[in-house]
Coordinates of C-alpha atoms in Angstrom, one line a residue:
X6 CA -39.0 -9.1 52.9
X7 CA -39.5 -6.7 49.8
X8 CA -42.0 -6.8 47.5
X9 CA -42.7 -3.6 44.7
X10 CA -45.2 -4.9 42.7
X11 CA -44.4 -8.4 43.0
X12 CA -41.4 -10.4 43.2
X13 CA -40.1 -11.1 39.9
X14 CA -36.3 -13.1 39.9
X15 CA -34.2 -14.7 42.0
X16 CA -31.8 -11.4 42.2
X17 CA -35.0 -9.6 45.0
X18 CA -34.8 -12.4 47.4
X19 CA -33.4 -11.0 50.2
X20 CA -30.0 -11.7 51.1
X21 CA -30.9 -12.9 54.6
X22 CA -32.6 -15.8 53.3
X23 CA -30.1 -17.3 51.0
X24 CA -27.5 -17.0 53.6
X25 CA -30.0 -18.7 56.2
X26 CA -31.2 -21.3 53.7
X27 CA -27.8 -23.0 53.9
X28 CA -26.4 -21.6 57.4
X29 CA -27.7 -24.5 60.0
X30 CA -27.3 -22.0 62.8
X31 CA -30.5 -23.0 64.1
X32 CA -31.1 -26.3 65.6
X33 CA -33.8 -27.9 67.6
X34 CA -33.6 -30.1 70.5
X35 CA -35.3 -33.7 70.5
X36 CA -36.4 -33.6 73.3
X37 CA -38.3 -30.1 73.6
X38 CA -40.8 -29.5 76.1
X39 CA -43.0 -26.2 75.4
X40 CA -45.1 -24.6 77.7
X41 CA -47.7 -22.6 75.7
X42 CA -49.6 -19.3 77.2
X43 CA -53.0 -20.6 79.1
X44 CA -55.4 -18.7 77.2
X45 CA -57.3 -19.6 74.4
X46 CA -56.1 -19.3 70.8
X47 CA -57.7 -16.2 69.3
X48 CA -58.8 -15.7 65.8
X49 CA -55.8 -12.7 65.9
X50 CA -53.3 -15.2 66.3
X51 CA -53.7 -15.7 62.2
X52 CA -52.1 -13.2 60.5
X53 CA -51.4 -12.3 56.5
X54 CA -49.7 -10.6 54.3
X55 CA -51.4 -9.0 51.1
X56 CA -49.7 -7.2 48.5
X57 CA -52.7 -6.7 45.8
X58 CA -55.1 -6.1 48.7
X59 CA -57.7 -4.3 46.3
X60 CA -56.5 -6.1 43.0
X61 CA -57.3 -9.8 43.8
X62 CA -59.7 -11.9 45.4
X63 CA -59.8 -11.4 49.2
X64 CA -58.5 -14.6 50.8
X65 CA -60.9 -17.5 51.2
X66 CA -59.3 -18.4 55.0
X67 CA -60.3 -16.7 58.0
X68 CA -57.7 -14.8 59.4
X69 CA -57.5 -11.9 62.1
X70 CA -55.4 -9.6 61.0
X71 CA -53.4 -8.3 58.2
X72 CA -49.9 -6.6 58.0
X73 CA -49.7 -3.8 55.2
X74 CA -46.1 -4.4 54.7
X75 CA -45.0 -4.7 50.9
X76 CA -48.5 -3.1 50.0
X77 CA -47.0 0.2 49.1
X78 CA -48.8 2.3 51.5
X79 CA -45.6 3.2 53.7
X80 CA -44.2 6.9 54.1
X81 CA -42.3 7.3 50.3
X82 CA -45.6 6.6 49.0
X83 CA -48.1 8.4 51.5
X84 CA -45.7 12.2 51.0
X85 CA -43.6 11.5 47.7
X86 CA -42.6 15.1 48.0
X87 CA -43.2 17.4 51.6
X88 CA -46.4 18.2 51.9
X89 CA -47.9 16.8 49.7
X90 CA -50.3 13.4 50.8
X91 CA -51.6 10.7 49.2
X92 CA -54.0 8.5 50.9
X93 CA -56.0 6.6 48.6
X94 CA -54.5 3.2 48.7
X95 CA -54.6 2.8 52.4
X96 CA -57.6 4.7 53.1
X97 CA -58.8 1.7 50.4
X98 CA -57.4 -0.8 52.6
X99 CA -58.1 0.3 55.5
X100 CA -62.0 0.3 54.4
X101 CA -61.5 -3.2 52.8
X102 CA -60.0 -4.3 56.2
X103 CA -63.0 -3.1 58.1
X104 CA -65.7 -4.4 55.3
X105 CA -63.9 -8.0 56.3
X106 CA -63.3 -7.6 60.0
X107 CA -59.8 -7.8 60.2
X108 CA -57.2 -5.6 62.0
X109 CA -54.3 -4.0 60.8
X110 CA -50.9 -3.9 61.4
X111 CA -49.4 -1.2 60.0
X112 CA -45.8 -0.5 59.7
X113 CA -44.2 2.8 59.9
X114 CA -41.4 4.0 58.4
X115 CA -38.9 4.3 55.1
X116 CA -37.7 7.7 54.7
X117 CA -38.8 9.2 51.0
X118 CA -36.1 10.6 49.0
X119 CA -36.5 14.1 49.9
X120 CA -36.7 13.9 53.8
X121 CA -33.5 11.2 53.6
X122 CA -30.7 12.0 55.5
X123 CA -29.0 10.2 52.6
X124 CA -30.6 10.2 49.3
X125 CA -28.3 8.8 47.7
X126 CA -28.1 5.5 49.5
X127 CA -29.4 2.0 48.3
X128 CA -31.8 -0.2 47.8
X129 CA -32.3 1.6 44.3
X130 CA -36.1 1.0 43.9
X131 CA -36.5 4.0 46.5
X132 CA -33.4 6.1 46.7
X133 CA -32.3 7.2 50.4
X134 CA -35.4 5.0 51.9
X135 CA -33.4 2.7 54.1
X136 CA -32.0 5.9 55.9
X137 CA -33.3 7.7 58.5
X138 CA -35.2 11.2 58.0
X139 CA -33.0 14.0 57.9
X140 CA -35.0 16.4 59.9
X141 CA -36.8 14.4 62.4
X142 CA -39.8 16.9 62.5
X143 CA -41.0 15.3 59.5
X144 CA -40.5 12.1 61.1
X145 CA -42.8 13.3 63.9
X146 CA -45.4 15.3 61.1
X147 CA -45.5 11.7 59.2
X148 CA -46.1 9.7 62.3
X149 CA -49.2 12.4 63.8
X150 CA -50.5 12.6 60.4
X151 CA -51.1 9.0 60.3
X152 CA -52.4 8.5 63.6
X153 CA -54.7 11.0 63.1
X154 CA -56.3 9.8 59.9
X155 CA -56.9 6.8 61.5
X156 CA -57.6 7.6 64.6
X157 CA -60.0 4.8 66.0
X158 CA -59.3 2.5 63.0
X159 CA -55.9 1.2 63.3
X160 CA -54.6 0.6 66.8
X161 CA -51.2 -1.5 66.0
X162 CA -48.3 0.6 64.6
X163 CA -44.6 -1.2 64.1
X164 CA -41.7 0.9 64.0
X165 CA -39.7 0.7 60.4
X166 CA -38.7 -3.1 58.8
X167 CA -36.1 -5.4 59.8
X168 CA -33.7 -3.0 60.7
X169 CA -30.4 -5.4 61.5
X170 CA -30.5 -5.8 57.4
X171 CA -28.8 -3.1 55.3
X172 CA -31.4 -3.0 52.7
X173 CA -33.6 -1.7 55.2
X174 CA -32.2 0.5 57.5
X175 CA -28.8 2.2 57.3
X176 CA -28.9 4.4 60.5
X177 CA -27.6 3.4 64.0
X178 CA -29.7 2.0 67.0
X179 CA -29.5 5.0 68.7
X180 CA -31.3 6.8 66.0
X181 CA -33.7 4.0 65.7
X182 CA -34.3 4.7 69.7
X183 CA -34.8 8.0 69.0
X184 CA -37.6 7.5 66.2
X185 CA -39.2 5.1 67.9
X186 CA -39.4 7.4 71.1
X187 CA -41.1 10.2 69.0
X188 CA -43.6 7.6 67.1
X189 CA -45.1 6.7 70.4
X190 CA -45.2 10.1 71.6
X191 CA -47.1 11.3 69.3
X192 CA -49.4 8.2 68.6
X193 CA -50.0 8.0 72.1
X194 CA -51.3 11.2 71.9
X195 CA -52.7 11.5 69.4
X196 CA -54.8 7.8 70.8
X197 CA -53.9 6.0 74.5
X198 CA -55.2 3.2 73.3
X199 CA -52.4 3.0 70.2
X200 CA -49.9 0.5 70.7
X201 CA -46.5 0.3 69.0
X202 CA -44.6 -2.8 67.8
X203 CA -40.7 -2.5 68.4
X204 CA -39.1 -2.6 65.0
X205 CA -38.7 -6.2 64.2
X206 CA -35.2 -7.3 63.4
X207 CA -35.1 -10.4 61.2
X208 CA -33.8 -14.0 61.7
X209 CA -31.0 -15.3 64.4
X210 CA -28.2 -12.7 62.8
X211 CA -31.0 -10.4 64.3
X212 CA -30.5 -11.2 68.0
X213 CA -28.1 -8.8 68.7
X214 CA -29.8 -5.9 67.3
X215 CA -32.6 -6.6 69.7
X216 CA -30.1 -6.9 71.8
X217 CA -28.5 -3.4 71.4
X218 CA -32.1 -2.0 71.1
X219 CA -33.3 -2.8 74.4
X220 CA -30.0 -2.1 76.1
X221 CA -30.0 1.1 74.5
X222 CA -33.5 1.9 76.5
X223 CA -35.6 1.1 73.5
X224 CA -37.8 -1.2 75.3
X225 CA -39.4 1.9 77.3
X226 CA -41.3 3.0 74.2
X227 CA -43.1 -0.1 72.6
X228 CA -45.8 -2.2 73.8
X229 CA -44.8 -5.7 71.9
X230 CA -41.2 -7.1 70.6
X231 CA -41.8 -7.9 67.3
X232 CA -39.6 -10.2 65.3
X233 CA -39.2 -11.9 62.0
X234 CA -38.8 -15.8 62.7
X235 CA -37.3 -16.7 59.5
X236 CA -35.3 -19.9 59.8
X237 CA -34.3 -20.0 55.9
X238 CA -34.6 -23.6 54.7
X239 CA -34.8 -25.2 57.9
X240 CA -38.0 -27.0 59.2
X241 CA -40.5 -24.8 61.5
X242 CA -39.0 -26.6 64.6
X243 CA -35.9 -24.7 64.2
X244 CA -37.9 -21.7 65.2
X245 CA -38.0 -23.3 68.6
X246 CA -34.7 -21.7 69.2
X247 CA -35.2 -19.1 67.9
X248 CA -37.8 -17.8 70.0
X249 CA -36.0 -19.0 72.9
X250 CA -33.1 -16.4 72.0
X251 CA -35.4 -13.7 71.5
X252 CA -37.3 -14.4 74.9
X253 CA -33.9 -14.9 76.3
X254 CA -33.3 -11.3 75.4
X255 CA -36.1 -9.8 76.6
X256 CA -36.1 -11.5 80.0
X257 CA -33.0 -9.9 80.5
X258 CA -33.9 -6.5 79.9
X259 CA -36.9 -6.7 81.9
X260 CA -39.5 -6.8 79.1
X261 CA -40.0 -10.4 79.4
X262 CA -43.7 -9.5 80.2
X263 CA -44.9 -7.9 77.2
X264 CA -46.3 -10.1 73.7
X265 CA -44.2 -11.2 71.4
X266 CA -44.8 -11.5 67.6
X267 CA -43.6 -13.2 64.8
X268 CA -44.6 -9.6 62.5
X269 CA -43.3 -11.9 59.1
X270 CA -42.4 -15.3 58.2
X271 CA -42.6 -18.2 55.5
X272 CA -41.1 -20.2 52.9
X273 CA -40.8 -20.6 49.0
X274 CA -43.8 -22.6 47.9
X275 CA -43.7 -24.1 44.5
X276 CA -45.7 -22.8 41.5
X277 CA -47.9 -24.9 39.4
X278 CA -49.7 -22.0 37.2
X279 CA -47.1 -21.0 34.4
X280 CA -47.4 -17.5 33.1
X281 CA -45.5 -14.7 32.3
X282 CA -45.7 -12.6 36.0
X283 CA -44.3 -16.0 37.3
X284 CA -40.9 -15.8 38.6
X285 CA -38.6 -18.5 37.5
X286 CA -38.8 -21.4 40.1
X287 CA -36.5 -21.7 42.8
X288 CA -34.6 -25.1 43.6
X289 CA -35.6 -24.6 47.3
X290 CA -39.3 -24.2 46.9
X291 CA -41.2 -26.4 49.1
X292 CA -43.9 -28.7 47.4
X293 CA -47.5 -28.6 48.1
X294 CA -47.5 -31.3 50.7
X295 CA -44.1 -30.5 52.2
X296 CA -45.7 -26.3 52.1
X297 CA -49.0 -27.8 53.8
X298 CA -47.3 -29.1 56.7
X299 CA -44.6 -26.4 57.4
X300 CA -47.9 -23.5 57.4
X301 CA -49.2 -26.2 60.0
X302 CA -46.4 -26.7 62.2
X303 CA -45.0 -23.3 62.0
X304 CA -48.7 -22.3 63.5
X305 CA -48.5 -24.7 65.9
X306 CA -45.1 -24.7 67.2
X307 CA -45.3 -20.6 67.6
X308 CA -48.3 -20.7 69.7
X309 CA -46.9 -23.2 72.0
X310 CA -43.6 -21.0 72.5
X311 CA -45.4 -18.0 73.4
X312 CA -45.4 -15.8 70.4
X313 CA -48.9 -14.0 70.4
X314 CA -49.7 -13.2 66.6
X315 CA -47.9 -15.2 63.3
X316 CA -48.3 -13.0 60.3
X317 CA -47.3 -15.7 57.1
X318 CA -45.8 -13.8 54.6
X319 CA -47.8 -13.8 51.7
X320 CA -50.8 -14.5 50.6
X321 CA -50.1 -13.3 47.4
X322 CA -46.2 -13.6 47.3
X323 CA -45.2 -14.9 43.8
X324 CA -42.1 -16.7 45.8
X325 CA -43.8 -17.8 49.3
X326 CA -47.4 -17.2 48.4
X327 CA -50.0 -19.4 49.6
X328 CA -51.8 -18.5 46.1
X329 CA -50.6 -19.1 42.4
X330 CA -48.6 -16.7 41.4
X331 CA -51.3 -14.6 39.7
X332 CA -52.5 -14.0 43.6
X333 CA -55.9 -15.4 42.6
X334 CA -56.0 -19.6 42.8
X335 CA -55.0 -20.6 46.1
X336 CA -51.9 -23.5 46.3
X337 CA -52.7 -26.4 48.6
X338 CA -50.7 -24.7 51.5
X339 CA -53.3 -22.5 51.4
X340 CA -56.5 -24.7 52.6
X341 CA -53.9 -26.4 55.4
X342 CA -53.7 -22.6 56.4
X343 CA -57.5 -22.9 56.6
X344 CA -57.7 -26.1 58.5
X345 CA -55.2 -25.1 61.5
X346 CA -56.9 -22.5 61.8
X347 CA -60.2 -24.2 62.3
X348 CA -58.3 -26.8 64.8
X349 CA -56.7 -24.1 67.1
X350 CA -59.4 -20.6 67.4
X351 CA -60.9 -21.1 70.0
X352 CA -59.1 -24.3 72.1
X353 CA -56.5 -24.1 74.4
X354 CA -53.3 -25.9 74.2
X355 CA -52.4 -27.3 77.6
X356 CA -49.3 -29.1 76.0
X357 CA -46.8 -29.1 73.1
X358 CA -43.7 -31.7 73.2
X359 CA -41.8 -34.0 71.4
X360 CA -41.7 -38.0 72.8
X361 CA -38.9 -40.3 72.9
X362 CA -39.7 -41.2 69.6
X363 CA -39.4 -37.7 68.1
X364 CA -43.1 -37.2 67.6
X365 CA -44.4 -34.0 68.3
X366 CA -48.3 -34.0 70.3
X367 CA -49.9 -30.8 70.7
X368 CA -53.0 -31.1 73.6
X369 CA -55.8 -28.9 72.6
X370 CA -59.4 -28.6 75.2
X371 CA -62.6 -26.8 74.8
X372 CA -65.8 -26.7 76.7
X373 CA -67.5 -29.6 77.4
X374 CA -65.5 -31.9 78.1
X375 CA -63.7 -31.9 74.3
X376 CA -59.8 -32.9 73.8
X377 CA -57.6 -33.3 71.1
X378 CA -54.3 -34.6 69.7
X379 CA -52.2 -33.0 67.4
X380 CA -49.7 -35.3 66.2
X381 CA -46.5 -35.5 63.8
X382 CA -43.3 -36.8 63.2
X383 CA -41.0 -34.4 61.2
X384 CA -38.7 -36.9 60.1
X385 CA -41.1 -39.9 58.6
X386 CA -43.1 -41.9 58.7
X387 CA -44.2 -43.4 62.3
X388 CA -46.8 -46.2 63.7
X389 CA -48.5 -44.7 66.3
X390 CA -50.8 -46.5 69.0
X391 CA -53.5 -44.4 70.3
X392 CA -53.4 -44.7 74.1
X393 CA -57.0 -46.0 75.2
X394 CA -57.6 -43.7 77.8
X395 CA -57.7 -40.8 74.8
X396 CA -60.8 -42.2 74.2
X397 CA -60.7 -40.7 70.9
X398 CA -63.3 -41.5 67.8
X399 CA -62.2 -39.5 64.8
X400 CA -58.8 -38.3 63.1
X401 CA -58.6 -35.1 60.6
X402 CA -55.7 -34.0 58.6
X403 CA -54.6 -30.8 57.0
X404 CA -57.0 -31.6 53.4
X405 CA -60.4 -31.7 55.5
X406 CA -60.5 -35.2 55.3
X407 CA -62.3 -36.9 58.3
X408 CA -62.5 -40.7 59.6
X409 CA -63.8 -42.6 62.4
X410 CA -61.2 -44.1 64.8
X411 CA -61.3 -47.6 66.1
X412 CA -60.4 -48.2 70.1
X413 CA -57.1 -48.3 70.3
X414 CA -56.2 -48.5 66.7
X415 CA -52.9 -47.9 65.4
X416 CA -52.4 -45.0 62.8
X417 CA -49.6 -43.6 60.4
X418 CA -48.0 -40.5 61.9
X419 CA -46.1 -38.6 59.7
X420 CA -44.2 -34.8 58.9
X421 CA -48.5 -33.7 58.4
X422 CA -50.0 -33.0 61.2
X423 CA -52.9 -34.9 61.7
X424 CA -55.9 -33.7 64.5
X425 CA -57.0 -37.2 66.5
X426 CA -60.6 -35.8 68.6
X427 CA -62.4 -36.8 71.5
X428 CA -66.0 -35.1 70.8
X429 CA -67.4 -32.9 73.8
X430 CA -70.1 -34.0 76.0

């Protein structure tokens, strides 16, 4: 999505999302049965978005790492004219990024107006950006110089911005081939242990870009498929899928193997903080409770369909933040963010399915001998009775709240997840 200096109307949402808000090309099976990766769930399975990186408070969730998309430190701003570099914002971020152990993700691309091979083209707020670079040498000088700055620092590099949308990239696939060949040329060189992000292609209109990519040999150049799993105003189960396309893809040009992440996704939350930077509200937003469990669910659901890394898009957003719109007094979304994250680092999910009765359990173990229960029912309210062999003594929901179980008892299951535990030995 864009952001230059914050969103401010409805006129800079991108089209992509309106169309998809109303589309219902995505629909999810009730009967789903997901088999998520048997690993543990690592802290950089969190991901955010941060516009105001050095201008507001740094997040108060734990999260692992952090896409520098929308934060102005792509190529139009890093050589606004040939030759001449500016480096202080990232190198800022970068720093801040360290100071709070957090990797980066940094995209690459967006041709300034003087190396575009059409200057002239849209989106205005950087003429000729969504083209490709007329001379690719300075494609190559912009990609070294980079790497080289931060050699050691930043080890995840993704290839230009949803390129399947107009407003981003102009050019063909085989010029997005191309670039993406010489980007992990030379950050290979310039570090073997760089790894580059395929350009991530947004939404289900996005399939057959991915498609064309990978046909078109792109697949030999990148180390993870990244993708935007935006599913408009559909429910986070519709990015069930969703993913299932994209895998399907990639299974059939032989890159079923490497990760997969969801580089940007979210939805518009609802503002409660009036003031002027506000943007006027949008009919769509989600409310706090509604926003709480969708952050939760999306986390959850993701995970169990094998995408590696979720980056919510935005902390800060003024449309989809998980923060006020000043980027400073986090929403309620925001401390569900915080709570799923404290329910899945660190456990394994051995299952993720949906019953006969359309609610969704999510199995999580640890050591010594600890299970849990993730429960929900997207579509109301539900009486659920807890099987006796669960064994389980205490229930949690997304506000932190915690209360002690009774054998067998029967409790409300609803669209918020809720976390039933069997403590470890």
């Amino acid at each position: 999505m864009r952001h230059l200096r914050g969103f401010v109307d409805r006129a800079l949402i991108p089209t992509f999302v309106a169309a998809l808000a109303t589309s219902g090309t995505v629909t999810t099976s009730a009967s789903a049965q997901l088999e998520p990766p048997d690993s543990p769930i690592p802290s950089v399975f969190f991901g955010l978005h941060i516009h105001r990186g050095g201008g507001v408070p740094w997040p108060v969730v734990r999260f692992g790492t952090w896409r520098l998309w929308d934060a102005n430190v792509v190529w139009p701003w890093l050589e606004p004219t040939k030759g001449d570099w500016h480096f202080q914002s990232l190198d800022a971020l970068v720093a801040l990024a360290e100071q709070h152990h957090v990797e980066i993700l940094l995209p690459l691309g967006r041709s300034p107006t003087w190396a575009s091979a059409r200057p002239a083209d849209p989106p205005a707020w950087v003429p000729g950006c969504a083209a490709e670079p007329r001379n690719i040498e300075d494609w190559r000088t912009y990609v070294r110089t980079v790497g080289t700055r931060y050699k050691g620092r930043v080890h995840y590099y993704e290839i230009w911005n949803e390129p399947n949308a107009r407003n981003f990239y102009t050019g063909t696939v085989e010029v997005m081939v191309n670039l993406v060949r010489i980007a992990s040329q030379e950050l290979r060189e310039v570090d073997s242990s760089n790894q580059v992000i395929s350009p991530s292609a947004v939404a289900d209109v996005g399939i057959p870009w991915l498609e064309e990519f990978l046909r078109k040999g792109g697949g030999q150049y990148i180390d993870i498929i990244g993708f935007h799993l935006y599913v408009g105003s559909q429910t986070p189960e519709a990015m069930i899928p969703l993913i299932a396309k994209v895998r399907g893809v990639m299974a059939q040009y032989r890159v079923r193997d490497k990760p997969l992440w969801n580089t940007e996704a979210g939805w518009p939350i609802e503002n409660h903080i009036k003031e002027a930077s506000a943007p006027a509200p949008l009919p769509e937003a989600l409310t706090d409770g509604d926003a709480s469990a969708y952050v939760a669910r999306a986390y959850i659901l993701n995970w169990a369909a094998g995408v590696s890394r979720f980056y919510w898009y935005a902390w800060d957003n003024k449309l989809t933040g998980l923060t006020e719109a000043n980027g400073v007094t986090p929403k309620r979304p925001a401390y569900a963010y915080a709570e799923v994250e404290n329910w899945l680092v660190g456990a394994q999910m051995t299952s993720c399915a949906v019953d006969d009765r359309k609610i969704w359990i999510a199995h999580l173990t640890r050591e010594k001998g600890y299970e849990g229960w993730i429960l929900w029912d997207p579509n109301g309210q539900t009486v659920f009775r807890i099987p006796a062999d669960w064994a389980v003594r205490t229930l949690r929901d997304l506000e932190g709240n915690q209360r002690i179980l009774a054998a067998a008892e029967e409790v409300q299951i609803g669209p918020s997840p809720v976390l039933l535990e069997r403590a470890a030995h």
